[in-house]
C-alpha positions as MATLAB code, in Angstrom:
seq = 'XXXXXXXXXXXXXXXXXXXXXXXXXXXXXXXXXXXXXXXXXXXXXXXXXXXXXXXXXXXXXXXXXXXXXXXXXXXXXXXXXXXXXXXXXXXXXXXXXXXXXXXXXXXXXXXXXXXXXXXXXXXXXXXXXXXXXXXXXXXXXXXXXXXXXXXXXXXXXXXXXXXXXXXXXXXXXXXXXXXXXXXXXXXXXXXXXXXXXXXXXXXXXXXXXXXXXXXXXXXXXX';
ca = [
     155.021  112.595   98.989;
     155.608  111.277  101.736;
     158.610  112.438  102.792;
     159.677  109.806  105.181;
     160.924  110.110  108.686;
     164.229  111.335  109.399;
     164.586  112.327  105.396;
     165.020  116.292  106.168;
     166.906  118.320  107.942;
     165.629  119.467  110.814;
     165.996  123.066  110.360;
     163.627  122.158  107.046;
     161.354  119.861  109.221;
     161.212  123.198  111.247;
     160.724  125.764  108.319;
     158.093  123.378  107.214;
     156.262  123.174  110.376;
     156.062  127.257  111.157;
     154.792  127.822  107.359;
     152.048  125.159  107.625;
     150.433  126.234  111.264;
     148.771  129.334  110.249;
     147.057  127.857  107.449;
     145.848  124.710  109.883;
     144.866  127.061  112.417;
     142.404  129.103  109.840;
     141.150  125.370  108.316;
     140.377  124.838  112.438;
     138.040  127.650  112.193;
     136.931  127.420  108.559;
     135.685  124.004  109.721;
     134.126  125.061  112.884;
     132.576  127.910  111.195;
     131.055  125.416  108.296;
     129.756  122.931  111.273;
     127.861  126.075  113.036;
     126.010  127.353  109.770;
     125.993  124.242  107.868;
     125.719  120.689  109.754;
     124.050  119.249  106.641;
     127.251  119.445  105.372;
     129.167  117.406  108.080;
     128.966  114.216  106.141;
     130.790  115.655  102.848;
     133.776  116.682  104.848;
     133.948  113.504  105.889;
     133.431  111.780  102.749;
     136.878  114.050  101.477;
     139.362  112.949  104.654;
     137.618  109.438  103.695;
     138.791  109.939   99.926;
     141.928  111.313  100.627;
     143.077  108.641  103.576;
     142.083  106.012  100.869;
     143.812  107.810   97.590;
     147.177  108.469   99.318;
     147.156  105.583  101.166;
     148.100  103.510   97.534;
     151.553  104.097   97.317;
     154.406  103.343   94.399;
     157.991  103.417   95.746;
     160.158  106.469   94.458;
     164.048  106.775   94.716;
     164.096  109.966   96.285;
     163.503  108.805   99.694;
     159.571  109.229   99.124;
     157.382  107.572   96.838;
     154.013  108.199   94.234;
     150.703  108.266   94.817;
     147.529  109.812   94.551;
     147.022  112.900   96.410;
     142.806  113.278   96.712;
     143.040  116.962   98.082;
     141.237  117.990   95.121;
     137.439  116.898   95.995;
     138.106  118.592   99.814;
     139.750  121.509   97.830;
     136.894  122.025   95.791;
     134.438  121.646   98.285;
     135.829  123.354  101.021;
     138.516  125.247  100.312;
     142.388  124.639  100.562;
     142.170  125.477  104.442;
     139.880  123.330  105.165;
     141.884  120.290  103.061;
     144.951  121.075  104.976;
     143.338  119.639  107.902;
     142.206  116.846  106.655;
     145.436  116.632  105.681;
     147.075  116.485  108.203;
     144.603  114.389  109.842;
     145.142  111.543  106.940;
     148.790  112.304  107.542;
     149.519  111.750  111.095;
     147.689  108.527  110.760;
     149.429  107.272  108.136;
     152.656  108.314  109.848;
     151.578  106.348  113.037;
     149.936  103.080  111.462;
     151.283  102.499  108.305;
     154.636  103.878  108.800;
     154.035  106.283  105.708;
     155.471  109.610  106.367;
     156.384  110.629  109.005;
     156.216  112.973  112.259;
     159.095  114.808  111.625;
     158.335  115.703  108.001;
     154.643  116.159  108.724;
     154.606  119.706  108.411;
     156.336  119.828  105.048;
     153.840  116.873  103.723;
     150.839  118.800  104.835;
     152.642  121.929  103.450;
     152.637  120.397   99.850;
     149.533  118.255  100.068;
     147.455  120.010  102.627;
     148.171  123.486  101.210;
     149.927  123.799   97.650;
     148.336  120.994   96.213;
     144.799  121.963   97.410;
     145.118  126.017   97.102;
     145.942  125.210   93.414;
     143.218  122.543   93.086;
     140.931  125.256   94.367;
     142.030  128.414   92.270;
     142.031  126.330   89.330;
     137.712  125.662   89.555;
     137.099  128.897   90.365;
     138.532  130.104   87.667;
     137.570  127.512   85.261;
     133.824  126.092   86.450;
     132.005  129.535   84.093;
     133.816  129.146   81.282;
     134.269  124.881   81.166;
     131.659  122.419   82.039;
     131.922  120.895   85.891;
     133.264  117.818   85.002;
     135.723  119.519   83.430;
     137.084  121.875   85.735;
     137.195  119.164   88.686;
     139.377  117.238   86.941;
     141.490  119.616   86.042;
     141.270  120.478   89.815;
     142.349  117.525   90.722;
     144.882  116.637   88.334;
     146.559  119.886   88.704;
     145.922  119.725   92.419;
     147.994  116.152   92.277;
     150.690  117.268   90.567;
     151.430  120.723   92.209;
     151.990  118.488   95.565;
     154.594  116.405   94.067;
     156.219  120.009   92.264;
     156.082  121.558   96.122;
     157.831  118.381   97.039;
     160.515  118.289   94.316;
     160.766  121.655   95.899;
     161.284  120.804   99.055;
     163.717  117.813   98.356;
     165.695  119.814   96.596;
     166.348  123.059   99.484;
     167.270  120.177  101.924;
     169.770  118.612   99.624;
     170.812  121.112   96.530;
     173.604  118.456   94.828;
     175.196  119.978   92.883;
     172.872  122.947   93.256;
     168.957  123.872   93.591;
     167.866  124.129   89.854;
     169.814  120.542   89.249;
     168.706  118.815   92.103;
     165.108  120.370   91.499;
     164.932  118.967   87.920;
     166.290  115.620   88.870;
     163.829  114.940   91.491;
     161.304  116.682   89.338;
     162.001  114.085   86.200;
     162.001  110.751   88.817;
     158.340  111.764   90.055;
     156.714  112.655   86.659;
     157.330  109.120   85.458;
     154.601  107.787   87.786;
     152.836  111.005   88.650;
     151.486  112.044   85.575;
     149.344  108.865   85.134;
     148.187  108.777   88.368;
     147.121  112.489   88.507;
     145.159  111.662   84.756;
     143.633  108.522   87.201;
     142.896  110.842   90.208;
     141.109  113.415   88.164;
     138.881  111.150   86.475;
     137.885  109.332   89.988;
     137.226  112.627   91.300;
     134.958  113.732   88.610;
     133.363  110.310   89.302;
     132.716  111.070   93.131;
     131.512  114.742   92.444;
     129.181  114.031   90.478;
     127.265  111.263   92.294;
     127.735  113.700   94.982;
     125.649  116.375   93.228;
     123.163  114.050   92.078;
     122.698  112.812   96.006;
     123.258  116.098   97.449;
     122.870  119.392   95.251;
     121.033  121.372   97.956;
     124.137  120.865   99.863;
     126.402  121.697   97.135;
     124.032  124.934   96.414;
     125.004  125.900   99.992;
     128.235  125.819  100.280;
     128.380  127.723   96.679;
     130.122  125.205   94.568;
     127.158  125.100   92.179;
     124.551  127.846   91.382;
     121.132  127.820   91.594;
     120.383  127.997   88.497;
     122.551  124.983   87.813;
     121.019  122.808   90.204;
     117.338  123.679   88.759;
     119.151  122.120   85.363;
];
């Protein structure tokens, strides 16, 4: 992540694009939905496209015709949902395409597809399963971190359908092994910034976070 422009084929570009619009399309109405029956919440999901323009924005050069960064889909993911981060997604990523020449058009659909959708969806799954058993703190960053490094998996993915050399499970491994030498520090950063940023969110705003049922009430009242 990013893929840059004119890396894929298009047929993938294609593939890419098809897989990611349904998702976008429910985030559309997830977030319409959340500004109807919740518009004290407006200023959060801003605050997470903020976070994650910023985040993956800071970019390390890769050899793979992409480079590292940080993802920050997993504070939208846990407070909204992975539809709702894929359009913030692909929000942050059609500006960074257009101003800072990160990305691309052409390969937005398979960026948003691995950090609009994988990358959040696991961020997601990953607190609600952990959050009763593990304190908060604990399953955000593990949220995020796992969020972080599932995008750059779906992208080793991805990289490695377009060009399998000398087949898929080689290609996958070597593009795998070139991203985890930066990525695994930088999702370890990402999760502790995000538990960072949660929390000063739910000591500013924990009616808002009781809403939208990340916390419970009975966790708010301790």
């Amino acid at each position: 992540m990013h893929i840059m422009e004119g890396f894929l084929p298009w047929q993938w570009c294609l593939f890419w694009y098809l897989l990611s619009a349904p998702v976008i399309v429910y985030g559309l109405i997830r977030i319409i939905r959340i500004a109807d029956e919740k518009p004290e919440a407006k200023p959060l999901l801003a605050v997470s496209g903020a976070f994650m323009f910023v985040l993956s924005s800071l970019k390390l050069p890769s050899v793979t015709g992409s480079c590292s960064h940080p993802t920050g889909n997993g504070l939208g993911a846990v407070l909204f949902g992975p539809a709702v981060t894929s359009v913030m997604a692909l929000i942050v990523l059609i500006f960074q395409a257009i101003l800072l020449a990160h990305g691309g058009l052409t390969t937005l659909g398979a960026n948003v597809f691995s950090m609009g959708i994988v990358g959040p969806f696991c961020a997601w799954g990953i607190y609600r399963l952990t959050r009763s058993s593990l304190s908060t703190s604990v399953s955000v960053f593990l949220a995020a971190f796992l969020g972080d490094l599932m995008t750059y998996v779906t992208t080793s993915v991805q990289l490695a359908l377009a060009f399998p050399i000398p087949g898929f499970s080689e290609a996958l491994m070597k593009f795998m092994i070139i991203f985890a030498y930066t990525q695994l520090p930088l999702a370890v950063a990402e999760g502790l910034l995000t538990v960072v940023i949660f929390e000063n969110i739910l000591k500013l705003k924990p009616d808002i976070m009781e809403k939208l049922q990340i916390i419970s009430k009975k966790a708010t009242e301790a």
